[in-house]
């Protein structure tokens, strides 16, 4: 697969899967043994764990959108950087009570490894501290 093919897979995953809420797309775009290095241990391996993480993201921020998106690919890696903006709808984050209905803006970097047209690994760097402050949790 070309670098452009790999970038297209990641774009679809983010825009149609995460932002659009199409969880069935995860089965199409990820390997059943996909490793999400950024998830809690019980959701780290496989498509079901990935669906759980994306499902929480969608429930907590159903109106999420990405701004200032940058997408770079080299070899089998695709890196996407952006700012996710949304209205927070969850009552907690990582076990800490939060205020529902607050706007949040969080800078994100996601790294995907793509092999044979499927996402096989994922890493994420988020500014959770800034998000917790915006949610009144700190």
mmCIF file of N, CA and C in Angstrom:
data_model
loop_
_atom_site.group_PDB
_atom_site.id
_atom_site.type_symbol
_atom_site.label_atom_id
_atom_site.label_comp_id
_atom_site.label_asym_id
_atom_site.label_seq_id
_atom_site.Cartn_x
_atom_site.Cartn_y
_atom_site.Cartn_z
ATOM 1 N N UNK A 1 0.856 -1.174 0.000
ATOM 2 C CA UNK A 1 0.000 0.000 0.000
ATOM 3 C C UNK A 1 0.900 1.235 0.000
ATOM 4 N N UNK A 2 0.422 2.267 -0.634
ATOM 5 C CA UNK A 2 1.195 3.507 -0.712
ATOM 6 C C UNK A 2 0.991 4.356 0.541
ATOM 7 N N UNK A 3 1.837 5.367 0.680
ATOM 8 C CA UNK A 3 1.669 6.302 1.803
ATOM 9 C C UNK A 3 0.300 6.972 1.733
ATOM 10 N N UNK A 4 -0.132 7.328 0.535
ATOM 11 C CA UNK A 4 -1.453 7.967 0.387
ATOM 12 C C UNK A 4 -2.586 7.015 0.777
ATOM 13 N N UNK A 5 -2.437 5.725 0.451
ATOM 14 C CA UNK A 5 -3.439 4.730 0.871
ATOM 15 C C UNK A 5 -3.507 4.659 2.399
ATOM 16 N N UNK A 6 -2.331 4.607 3.032
ATOM 17 C CA UNK A 6 -2.292 4.543 4.500
ATOM 18 C C UNK A 6 -2.915 5.787 5.123
ATOM 19 N N UNK A 7 -2.631 6.957 4.556
ATOM 20 C CA UNK A 7 -3.227 8.197 5.064
ATOM 21 C C UNK A 7 -4.741 8.170 4.902
ATOM 22 N N UNK A 8 -5.216 7.634 3.795
ATOM 23 C CA UNK A 8 -6.665 7.557 3.567
ATOM 24 C C UNK A 8 -7.336 6.657 4.602
ATOM 25 N N UNK A 9 -6.678 5.564 4.976
ATOM 26 C CA UNK A 9 -7.220 4.659 6.003
ATOM 27 C C UNK A 9 -7.356 5.399 7.331
ATOM 28 N N UNK A 10 -6.317 6.126 7.715
ATOM 29 C CA UNK A 10 -6.352 6.862 8.986
ATOM 30 C C UNK A 10 -7.390 7.973 8.937
ATOM 31 N N UNK A 11 -7.471 8.696 7.818
ATOM 32 C CA UNK A 11 -8.504 9.746 7.678
ATOM 33 C C UNK A 11 -9.894 9.164 7.884
ATOM 34 N N UNK A 12 -10.166 8.025 7.230
ATOM 35 C CA UNK A 12 -11.476 7.388 7.373
ATOM 36 C C UNK A 12 -11.729 6.978 8.818
ATOM 37 N N UNK A 13 -10.704 6.399 9.459
ATOM 38 C CA UNK A 13 -10.840 5.971 10.838
ATOM 39 C C UNK A 13 -11.226 7.151 11.726
ATOM 40 N N UNK A 14 -10.508 8.267 11.591
ATOM 41 C CA UNK A 14 -10.784 9.452 12.417
ATOM 42 C C UNK A 14 -12.116 10.087 12.045
ATOM 43 N N UNK A 15 -12.306 10.399 10.772
ATOM 44 C CA UNK A 15 -13.475 11.194 10.375
ATOM 45 C C UNK A 15 -14.783 10.398 10.345
ATOM 46 N N UNK A 16 -14.745 9.181 9.823
ATOM 47 C CA UNK A 16 -15.975 8.392 9.755
ATOM 48 C C UNK A 16 -16.196 7.558 11.022
ATOM 49 N N UNK A 17 -15.106 7.036 11.580
ATOM 50 C CA UNK A 17 -15.224 6.183 12.766
ATOM 51 C C UNK A 17 -15.361 6.965 14.047
ATOM 52 N N UNK A 18 -14.330 7.758 14.391
ATOM 53 C CA UNK A 18 -14.336 8.482 15.668
ATOM 54 C C UNK A 18 -15.309 9.657 15.635
ATOM 55 N N UNK A 19 -15.149 10.556 14.691
ATOM 56 C CA UNK A 19 -16.011 11.742 14.647
ATOM 57 C C UNK A 19 -17.416 11.381 14.187
ATOM 58 N N UNK A 20 -17.497 10.533 13.158
ATOM 59 C CA UNK A 20 -18.805 10.175 12.605
ATOM 60 C C UNK A 20 -19.554 9.111 13.388
ATOM 61 N N UNK A 21 -18.858 8.390 14.257
ATOM 62 C CA UNK A 21 -19.525 7.399 15.091
ATOM 63 C C UNK A 21 -19.808 6.066 14.416
ATOM 64 N N UNK A 22 -19.162 5.778 13.279
ATOM 65 C CA UNK A 22 -19.372 4.514 12.583
ATOM 66 C C UNK A 22 -18.457 3.449 13.184
ATOM 67 N N UNK A 23 -18.907 2.808 14.249
ATOM 68 C CA UNK A 23 -18.091 1.808 14.941
ATOM 69 C C UNK A 23 -17.889 0.552 14.098
ATOM 70 N N UNK A 24 -18.800 0.257 13.172
ATOM 71 C CA UNK A 24 -18.630 -0.903 12.292
ATOM 72 C C UNK A 24 -17.409 -0.737 11.395
ATOM 73 N N UNK A 25 -17.025 0.480 11.122
ATOM 74 C CA UNK A 25 -15.859 0.756 10.291
ATOM 75 C C UNK A 25 -14.571 0.266 10.955
ATOM 76 N N UNK A 26 -14.555 0.182 12.266
ATOM 77 C CA UNK A 26 -13.377 -0.294 12.988
ATOM 78 C C UNK A 26 -13.025 -1.722 12.563
ATOM 79 N N UNK A 27 -14.035 -2.560 12.359
ATOM 80 C CA UNK A 27 -13.782 -3.929 11.894
ATOM 81 C C UNK A 27 -13.137 -3.933 10.515
ATOM 82 N N UNK A 28 -13.550 -3.011 9.678
ATOM 83 C CA UNK A 28 -13.017 -2.936 8.314
ATOM 84 C C UNK A 28 -11.579 -2.412 8.282
ATOM 85 N N UNK A 29 -11.275 -1.429 9.114
ATOM 86 C CA UNK A 29 -9.995 -0.723 9.008
ATOM 87 C C UNK A 29 -8.909 -1.202 9.964
ATOM 88 N N UNK A 30 -9.245 -2.043 10.931
ATOM 89 C CA UNK A 30 -8.232 -2.473 11.903
ATOM 90 C C UNK A 30 -8.085 -3.991 11.908
ATOM 91 N N UNK A 31 -6.885 -4.418 12.261
ATOM 92 C CA UNK A 31 -6.606 -5.834 12.426
ATOM 93 C C UNK A 31 -7.299 -6.322 13.702
ATOM 94 N N UNK A 32 -7.804 -7.564 13.708
ATOM 95 C CA UNK A 32 -8.417 -8.095 14.934
ATOM 96 C C UNK A 32 -7.447 -8.106 16.125
ATOM 97 N N UNK A 33 -6.144 -8.122 15.852
ATOM 98 C CA UNK A 33 -5.133 -8.118 16.903
ATOM 99 C C UNK A 33 -4.546 -6.729 17.135
ATOM 100 N N UNK A 34 -5.211 -5.712 16.661
ATOM 101 C CA UNK A 34 -4.726 -4.329 16.792
ATOM 102 C C UNK A 34 -4.382 -4.026 18.255
ATOM 103 N N UNK A 35 -3.265 -3.329 18.455
ATOM 104 C CA UNK A 35 -2.846 -2.949 19.803
ATOM 105 C C UNK A 35 -3.002 -1.440 19.950
ATOM 106 N N UNK A 36 -3.797 -1.025 20.920
ATOM 107 C CA UNK A 36 -3.983 0.391 21.233
ATOM 108 C C UNK A 36 -3.149 0.682 22.479
ATOM 109 N N UNK A 37 -1.936 1.147 22.270
ATOM 110 C CA UNK A 37 -1.005 1.374 23.377
ATOM 111 C C UNK A 37 -1.485 2.451 24.356
ATOM 112 N N UNK A 38 -2.455 3.252 23.952
ATOM 113 C CA UNK A 38 -2.918 4.366 24.791
ATOM 114 C C UNK A 38 -4.163 4.039 25.602
ATOM 115 N N UNK A 39 -4.667 2.835 25.456
ATOM 116 C CA UNK A 39 -5.895 2.455 26.161
ATOM 117 C C UNK A 39 -5.587 1.841 27.522
ATOM 118 N N UNK A 40 -6.606 1.777 28.358
ATOM 119 C CA UNK A 40 -6.479 1.055 29.621
ATOM 120 C C UNK A 40 -6.225 -0.418 29.291
ATOM 121 N N UNK A 41 -5.561 -1.158 30.178
ATOM 122 C CA UNK A 41 -5.163 -2.542 29.854
ATOM 123 C C UNK A 41 -6.298 -3.429 29.333
ATOM 124 N N UNK A 42 -7.467 -3.321 29.904
ATOM 125 C CA UNK A 42 -8.561 -4.211 29.480
ATOM 126 C C UNK A 42 -9.128 -3.866 28.098
ATOM 127 N N UNK A 43 -8.757 -2.728 27.538
ATOM 128 C CA UNK A 43 -9.233 -2.340 26.198
ATOM 129 C C UNK A 43 -8.068 -2.193 25.216
ATOM 130 N N UNK A 44 -6.925 -2.737 25.566
ATOM 131 C CA UNK A 44 -5.702 -2.487 24.791
ATOM 132 C C UNK A 44 -5.592 -3.318 23.515
ATOM 133 N N UNK A 45 -6.100 -4.541 23.499
ATOM 134 C CA UNK A 45 -5.884 -5.420 22.357
ATOM 135 C C UNK A 45 -7.204 -5.794 21.700
ATOM 136 N N UNK A 46 -7.229 -5.666 20.376
ATOM 137 C CA UNK A 46 -8.372 -6.112 19.583
ATOM 138 C C UNK A 46 -9.353 -5.019 19.230
ATOM 139 N N UNK A 47 -10.196 -5.350 18.277
ATOM 140 C CA UNK A 47 -11.173 -4.376 17.776
ATOM 141 C C UNK A 47 -12.246 -4.043 18.804
ATOM 142 N N UNK A 48 -12.616 -5.007 19.652
ATOM 143 C CA UNK A 48 -13.667 -4.715 20.642
ATOM 144 C C UNK A 48 -13.191 -3.665 21.643
ATOM 145 N N UNK A 49 -11.935 -3.750 22.065
ATOM 146 C CA UNK A 49 -11.387 -2.734 22.956
ATOM 147 C C UNK A 49 -11.336 -1.375 22.295
ATOM 148 N N UNK A 50 -10.969 -1.363 21.027
ATOM 149 C CA UNK A 50 -10.923 -0.104 20.285
ATOM 150 C C UNK A 50 -12.326 0.493 20.145
ATOM 151 N N UNK A 51 -13.300 -0.342 19.894
ATOM 152 C CA UNK A 51 -14.692 0.131 19.812
ATOM 153 C C UNK A 51 -15.138 0.716 21.151
ATOM 154 N N UNK A 52 -14.702 0.093 22.239
ATOM 155 C CA UNK A 52 -15.055 0.597 23.580
ATOM 156 C C UNK A 52 -14.489 2.007 23.794
ATOM 157 N N UNK A 53 -13.217 2.205 23.408
ATOM 158 C CA UNK A 53 -12.573 3.507 23.568
ATOM 159 C C UNK A 53 -13.253 4.556 22.685
ATOM 160 N N UNK A 54 -13.491 4.206 21.421
ATOM 161 C CA UNK A 54 -14.147 5.145 20.511
ATOM 162 C C UNK A 54 -15.578 5.414 20.972
ATOM 163 N N UNK A 55 -16.253 4.391 21.474
ATOM 164 C CA UNK A 55 -17.615 4.571 21.979
ATOM 165 C C UNK A 55 -17.666 5.550 23.142
ATOM 166 N N UNK A 56 -16.685 5.452 24.068
ATOM 167 C CA UNK A 56 -16.631 6.413 25.168
ATOM 168 C C UNK A 56 -16.392 7.819 24.636
ATOM 169 N N UNK A 57 -15.469 7.947 23.699
ATOM 170 C CA UNK A 57 -15.168 9.258 23.113
ATOM 171 C C UNK A 57 -16.416 9.869 22.481
ATOM 172 N N UNK A 58 -17.171 9.047 21.763
ATOM 173 C CA UNK A 58 -18.397 9.534 21.106
ATOM 174 C C UNK A 58 -19.462 9.921 22.132
ATOM 175 N N UNK A 59 -19.603 9.133 23.196
ATOM 176 C CA UNK A 59 -20.603 9.434 24.224
ATOM 177 C C UNK A 59 -20.224 10.690 24.998
ATOM 178 N N UNK A 60 -18.937 10.841 25.298
ATOM 179 C CA UNK A 60 -18.487 11.999 26.071
ATOM 180 C C UNK A 60 -18.503 13.271 25.249
ATOM 181 N N UNK A 61 -18.250 13.146 23.939
ATOM 182 C CA UNK A 61 -18.149 14.319 23.069
ATOM 183 C C UNK A 61 -18.861 14.053 21.744
ATOM 184 N N UNK A 62 -20.186 13.945 21.759
ATOM 185 C CA UNK A 62 -20.908 13.571 20.535
ATOM 186 C C UNK A 62 -20.807 14.610 19.417
ATOM 187 N N UNK A 63 -20.498 15.839 19.751
ATOM 188 C CA UNK A 63 -20.400 16.884 18.725
ATOM 189 C C UNK A 63 -18.953 17.204 18.357
ATOM 190 N N UNK A 64 -18.035 16.280 18.629
ATOM 191 C CA UNK A 64 -16.618 16.579 18.423
ATOM 192 C C UNK A 64 -16.289 16.875 16.964
ATOM 193 N N UNK A 65 -15.290 17.723 16.812
ATOM 194 C CA UNK A 65 -14.763 18.078 15.497
ATOM 195 C C UNK A 65 -13.270 18.334 15.651
ATOM 196 N N UNK A 66 -12.541 18.200 14.580
ATOM 197 C CA UNK A 66 -11.096 18.413 14.596
ATOM 198 C C UNK A 66 -10.770 19.663 13.807
ATOM 199 N N UNK A 67 -9.851 20.458 14.335
ATOM 200 C CA UNK A 67 -9.383 21.681 13.681
ATOM 201 C C UNK A 67 -7.874 21.581 13.479
ATOM 202 N N UNK A 68 -7.341 22.362 12.542
ATOM 203 C CA UNK A 68 -5.885 22.448 12.307
ATOM 204 C C UNK A 68 -5.254 21.077 12.120
ATOM 205 N N UNK A 69 -5.883 20.261 11.330
ATOM 206 C CA UNK A 69 -5.417 18.899 11.147
ATOM 207 C C UNK A 69 -4.168 18.845 10.259
ATOM 208 N N UNK A 70 -3.207 18.035 10.670
ATOM 209 C CA UNK A 70 -1.994 17.791 9.892
ATOM 210 C C UNK A 70 -1.805 16.279 9.852
ATOM 211 N N UNK A 71 -1.518 15.757 8.671
ATOM 212 C CA UNK A 71 -1.371 14.322 8.480
ATOM 213 C C UNK A 71 -0.047 14.055 7.771
ATOM 214 N N UNK A 72 0.800 13.184 8.360
ATOM 215 C CA UNK A 72 2.116 12.880 7.808
ATOM 216 C C UNK A 72 2.281 11.369 7.800
ATOM 217 N N UNK A 73 2.869 10.844 6.719
ATOM 218 C CA UNK A 73 3.112 9.401 6.640
ATOM 219 C C UNK A 73 4.545 9.130 6.200
ATOM 220 N N UNK A 74 5.115 8.090 6.801
ATOM 221 C CA UNK A 74 6.430 7.607 6.400
ATOM 222 C C UNK A 74 6.497 6.126 6.727
ATOM 223 N N UNK A 75 6.942 5.340 5.777
ATOM 224 C CA UNK A 75 6.968 3.893 5.978
ATOM 225 C C UNK A 75 5.564 3.390 6.257
ATOM 226 N N UNK A 76 5.407 2.628 7.347
ATOM 227 C CA UNK A 76 4.078 2.119 7.691
ATOM 228 C C UNK A 76 3.401 2.937 8.793
ATOM 229 N N UNK A 77 3.974 4.117 9.092
ATOM 230 C CA UNK A 77 3.412 4.968 10.142
ATOM 231 C C UNK A 77 2.669 6.162 9.557
ATOM 232 N N UNK A 78 1.551 6.499 10.183
ATOM 233 C CA UNK A 78 0.787 7.696 9.852
ATOM 234 C C UNK A 78 0.577 8.463 11.143
ATOM 235 N N UNK A 79 0.910 9.755 11.125
ATOM 236 C CA UNK A 79 0.763 10.607 12.298
ATOM 237 C C UNK A 79 -0.250 11.691 11.962
ATOM 238 N N UNK A 80 -1.223 11.857 12.843
ATOM 239 C CA UNK A 80 -2.207 12.912 12.668
ATOM 240 C C UNK A 80 -2.183 13.800 13.910
ATOM 241 N N UNK A 81 -2.150 15.095 13.673
ATOM 242 C CA UNK A 81 -2.151 16.087 14.754
ATOM 243 C C UNK A 81 -3.364 16.983 14.538
ATOM 244 N N UNK A 82 -4.014 17.357 15.602
ATOM 245 C CA UNK A 82 -5.142 18.254 15.490
ATOM 246 C C UNK A 82 -5.596 18.739 16.850
ATOM 247 N N UNK A 83 -6.585 19.586 16.804
ATOM 248 C CA UNK A 83 -7.221 20.077 18.026
ATOM 249 C C UNK A 83 -8.670 19.604 17.979
ATOM 250 N N UNK A 84 -9.040 18.796 18.978
ATOM 251 C CA UNK A 84 -10.418 18.301 19.054
ATOM 252 C C UNK A 84 -11.216 19.262 19.911
ATOM 253 N N UNK A 85 -12.301 19.743 19.363
ATOM 254 C CA UNK A 85 -13.211 20.630 20.094
ATOM 255 C C UNK A 85 -14.552 19.935 20.224
ATOM 256 N N UNK A 86 -15.186 20.120 21.374
ATOM 257 C CA UNK A 86 -16.453 19.450 21.616
ATOM 258 C C UNK A 86 -17.130 20.043 22.838
ATOM 259 N N UNK A 87 -18.352 19.604 23.068
ATOM 260 C CA UNK A 87 -19.067 19.905 24.301
ATOM 261 C C UNK A 87 -19.083 18.629 25.127
ATOM 262 N N UNK A 88 -18.504 18.669 26.320
ATOM 263 C CA UNK A 88 -18.355 17.497 27.170
ATOM 264 C C UNK A 88 -19.702 17.059 27.718
ATOM 265 N N UNK A 89 -20.014 15.759 27.606
ATOM 266 C CA UNK A 89 -21.299 15.234 28.068
ATOM 267 C C UNK A 89 -21.179 14.112 29.091
ATOM 268 N N UNK A 90 -19.966 13.787 29.510
ATOM 269 C CA UNK A 90 -19.790 12.697 30.486
ATOM 270 C C UNK A 90 -19.725 13.268 31.901
ATOM 271 N N UNK A 91 -20.058 12.445 32.885
ATOM 272 C CA UNK A 91 -20.036 12.879 34.286
ATOM 273 C C UNK A 91 -18.672 12.695 34.932
ATOM 274 N N UNK A 92 -17.778 11.953 34.245
ATOM 275 C CA UNK A 92 -16.435 11.757 34.796
ATOM 276 C C UNK A 92 -15.446 11.474 33.670
ATOM 277 N N UNK A 93 -14.177 11.616 34.007
ATOM 278 C CA UNK A 93 -13.095 11.270 33.093
ATOM 279 C C UNK A 93 -11.982 10.664 33.929
ATOM 280 N N UNK A 94 -11.625 9.424 33.604
ATOM 281 C CA UNK A 94 -10.586 8.697 34.350
ATOM 282 C C UNK A 94 -10.874 8.675 35.851
ATOM 283 N N UNK A 95 -12.164 8.496 36.192
ATOM 284 C CA UNK A 95 -12.555 8.360 37.586
ATOM 285 C C UNK A 95 -12.746 9.667 38.341
ATOM 286 N N UNK A 96 -12.580 10.804 37.674
ATOM 287 C CA UNK A 96 -12.714 12.116 38.322
ATOM 288 C C UNK A 96 -14.000 12.768 37.818
ATOM 289 N N UNK A 97 -14.812 13.287 38.737
ATOM 290 C CA UNK A 97 -16.063 13.944 38.368
ATOM 291 C C UNK A 97 -15.785 15.170 37.502
ATOM 292 N N UNK A 98 -16.630 15.372 36.492
ATOM 293 C CA UNK A 98 -16.491 16.508 35.582
ATOM 294 C C UNK A 98 -17.822 17.219 35.438
ATOM 295 N N UNK A 99 -17.791 18.405 34.865
ATOM 296 C CA UNK A 99 -18.998 19.184 34.634
ATOM 297 C C UNK A 99 -19.492 18.964 33.209
ATOM 298 N N UNK A 100 -20.726 18.467 33.086
ATOM 299 C CA UNK A 100 -21.315 18.249 31.764
ATOM 300 C C UNK A 100 -21.669 19.579 31.121
ATOM 301 N N UNK A 101 -21.659 19.583 29.793
ATOM 302 C CA UNK A 101 -22.079 20.749 29.032
ATOM 303 C C UNK A 101 -20.996 21.793 28.830
ATOM 304 N N UNK A 102 -19.779 21.503 29.262
ATOM 305 C CA UNK A 102 -18.681 22.468 29.113
ATOM 306 C C UNK A 102 -17.985 22.268 27.769
ATOM 307 N N UNK A 103 -17.606 23.373 27.128
ATOM 308 C CA UNK A 103 -16.809 23.241 25.904
ATOM 309 C C UNK A 103 -15.383 22.842 26.259
ATOM 310 N N UNK A 104 -14.796 21.952 25.442
ATOM 311 C CA UNK A 104 -13.411 21.546 25.640
ATOM 312 C C UNK A 104 -12.665 21.650 24.315
ATOM 313 N N UNK A 105 -11.395 21.943 24.434
ATOM 314 C CA UNK A 105 -10.502 22.005 23.285
ATOM 315 C C UNK A 105 -9.210 21.312 23.705
ATOM 316 N N UNK A 106 -8.853 20.236 23.004
ATOM 317 C CA UNK A 106 -7.726 19.413 23.401
ATOM 318 C C UNK A 106 -6.815 19.155 22.201
ATOM 319 N N UNK A 107 -5.525 19.398 22.402
ATOM 320 C CA UNK A 107 -4.550 19.090 21.356
ATOM 321 C C UNK A 107 -4.230 17.597 21.410
ATOM 322 N N UNK A 108 -4.156 16.974 20.217
ATOM 323 C CA UNK A 108 -3.959 15.529 20.115
ATOM 324 C C UNK A 108 -2.924 15.191 19.059
ATOM 325 N N UNK A 109 -2.178 14.132 19.309
ATOM 326 C CA UNK A 109 -1.337 13.521 18.295
ATOM 327 C C UNK A 109 -1.634 12.027 18.342
ATOM 328 N N UNK A 110 -2.002 11.463 17.207
ATOM 329 C CA UNK A 110 -2.240 10.026 17.104
ATOM 330 C C UNK A 110 -1.257 9.449 16.110
ATOM 331 N N UNK A 111 -0.676 8.315 16.458
ATOM 332 C CA UNK A 111 0.248 7.607 15.577
ATOM 333 C C UNK A 111 -0.355 6.235 15.293
ATOM 334 N N UNK A 112 -0.459 5.913 14.024
ATOM 335 C CA UNK A 112 -1.002 4.625 13.599
ATOM 336 C C UNK A 112 0.053 3.875 12.797
ATOM 337 N N UNK A 113 0.135 2.573 13.002
ATOM 338 C CA UNK A 113 0.941 1.720 12.137
ATOM 339 C C UNK A 113 -0.029 0.921 11.288
ATOM 340 N N UNK A 114 0.157 1.015 9.965
ATOM 341 C CA UNK A 114 -0.749 0.384 9.004
ATOM 342 C C UNK A 114 0.029 -0.668 8.219
ATOM 343 N N UNK A 115 -0.506 -1.879 8.171
ATOM 344 C CA UNK A 115 0.086 -2.953 7.381
ATOM 345 C C UNK A 115 -1.001 -3.643 6.581
ATOM 346 N N UNK A 116 -0.731 -3.829 5.297
ATOM 347 C CA UNK A 116 -1.666 -4.529 4.403
ATOM 348 C C UNK A 116 -3.078 -3.948 4.476
ATOM 349 N N UNK A 117 -3.174 -2.623 4.564
ATOM 350 C CA UNK A 117 -4.469 -1.963 4.542
ATOM 351 C C UNK A 117 -5.226 -1.960 5.858
ATOM 352 N N UNK A 118 -4.591 -2.389 6.943
ATOM 353 C CA UNK A 118 -5.257 -2.434 8.251
ATOM 354 C C UNK A 118 -4.406 -1.717 9.300
ATOM 355 N N UNK A 119 -5.059 -1.038 10.211
ATOM 356 C CA UNK A 119 -4.375 -0.443 11.352
ATOM 357 C C UNK A 119 -4.020 -1.585 12.305
ATOM 358 N N UNK A 120 -2.717 -1.672 12.651
ATOM 359 C CA UNK A 120 -2.283 -2.757 13.534
ATOM 360 C C UNK A 120 -1.799 -2.251 14.891
ATOM 361 N N UNK A 121 -1.445 -0.956 14.968
ATOM 362 C CA UNK A 121 -1.044 -0.365 16.247
ATOM 363 C C UNK A 121 -1.452 1.100 16.292
ATOM 364 N N UNK A 122 -1.649 1.588 17.512
ATOM 365 C CA UNK A 122 -2.048 2.988 17.724
ATOM 366 C C UNK A 122 -1.414 3.497 19.016
ATOM 367 N N UNK A 123 -0.924 4.727 18.958
ATOM 368 C CA UNK A 123 -0.431 5.454 20.132
ATOM 369 C C UNK A 123 -1.088 6.825 20.114
ATOM 370 N N UNK A 124 -1.311 7.427 21.270
ATOM 371 C CA UNK A 124 -1.902 8.768 21.329
ATOM 372 C C UNK A 124 -1.210 9.595 22.394
ATOM 373 N N UNK A 125 -1.114 10.877 22.097
ATOM 374 C CA UNK A 125 -0.635 11.855 23.077
ATOM 375 C C UNK A 125 -1.706 12.941 23.117
ATOM 376 N N UNK A 126 -2.291 13.130 24.307
ATOM 377 C CA UNK A 126 -3.349 14.129 24.484
ATOM 378 C C UNK A 126 -2.968 15.022 25.647
ATOM 379 N N UNK A 127 -3.483 16.212 25.619
ATOM 380 C CA UNK A 127 -3.272 17.121 26.737
ATOM 381 C C UNK A 127 -4.437 16.948 27.718
ATOM 382 N N UNK A 128 -4.425 15.811 28.437
ATOM 383 C CA UNK A 128 -5.500 15.510 29.386
ATOM 384 C C UNK A 128 -5.551 16.510 30.528
ATOM 385 N N UNK A 129 -4.404 17.042 30.944
ATOM 386 C CA UNK A 129 -4.373 18.023 32.021
ATOM 387 C C UNK A 129 -5.168 19.281 31.641
ATOM 388 N N UNK A 130 -4.952 19.765 30.434
ATOM 389 C CA UNK A 130 -5.696 20.948 29.978
ATOM 390 C C UNK A 130 -7.194 20.639 29.906
ATOM 391 N N UNK A 131 -7.531 19.426 29.447
ATOM 392 C CA UNK A 131 -8.940 19.052 29.366
ATOM 393 C C UNK A 131 -9.562 18.978 30.754
ATOM 394 N N UNK A 132 -8.864 18.380 31.713
ATOM 395 C CA UNK A 132 -9.389 18.282 33.077
ATOM 396 C C UNK A 132 -9.616 19.663 33.685
ATOM 397 N N UNK A 133 -8.715 20.586 33.409
ATOM 398 C CA UNK A 133 -8.886 21.963 33.889
ATOM 399 C C UNK A 133 -10.122 22.593 33.268
ATOM 400 N N UNK A 134 -10.314 22.402 31.959
ATOM 401 C CA UNK A 134 -11.483 22.964 31.280
ATOM 402 C C UNK A 134 -12.783 22.379 31.814
ATOM 403 N N UNK A 135 -12.721 21.142 32.285
ATOM 404 C CA UNK A 135 -13.923 20.460 32.788
ATOM 405 C C UNK A 135 -14.181 20.732 34.271
ATOM 406 N N UNK A 136 -13.306 21.527 34.875
ATOM 407 C CA UNK A 136 -13.485 21.855 36.289
ATOM 408 C C UNK A 136 -13.132 20.706 37.207
ATOM 409 N N UNK A 137 -12.379 19.714 36.689
ATOM 410 C CA UNK A 137 -12.015 18.561 37.511
ATOM 411 C C UNK A 137 -10.766 18.816 38.336
ATOM 412 N N UNK A 138 -10.042 19.879 38.050
ATOM 413 C CA UNK A 138 -8.816 20.211 38.810
ATOM 414 C C UNK A 138 -8.922 21.590 39.354
#
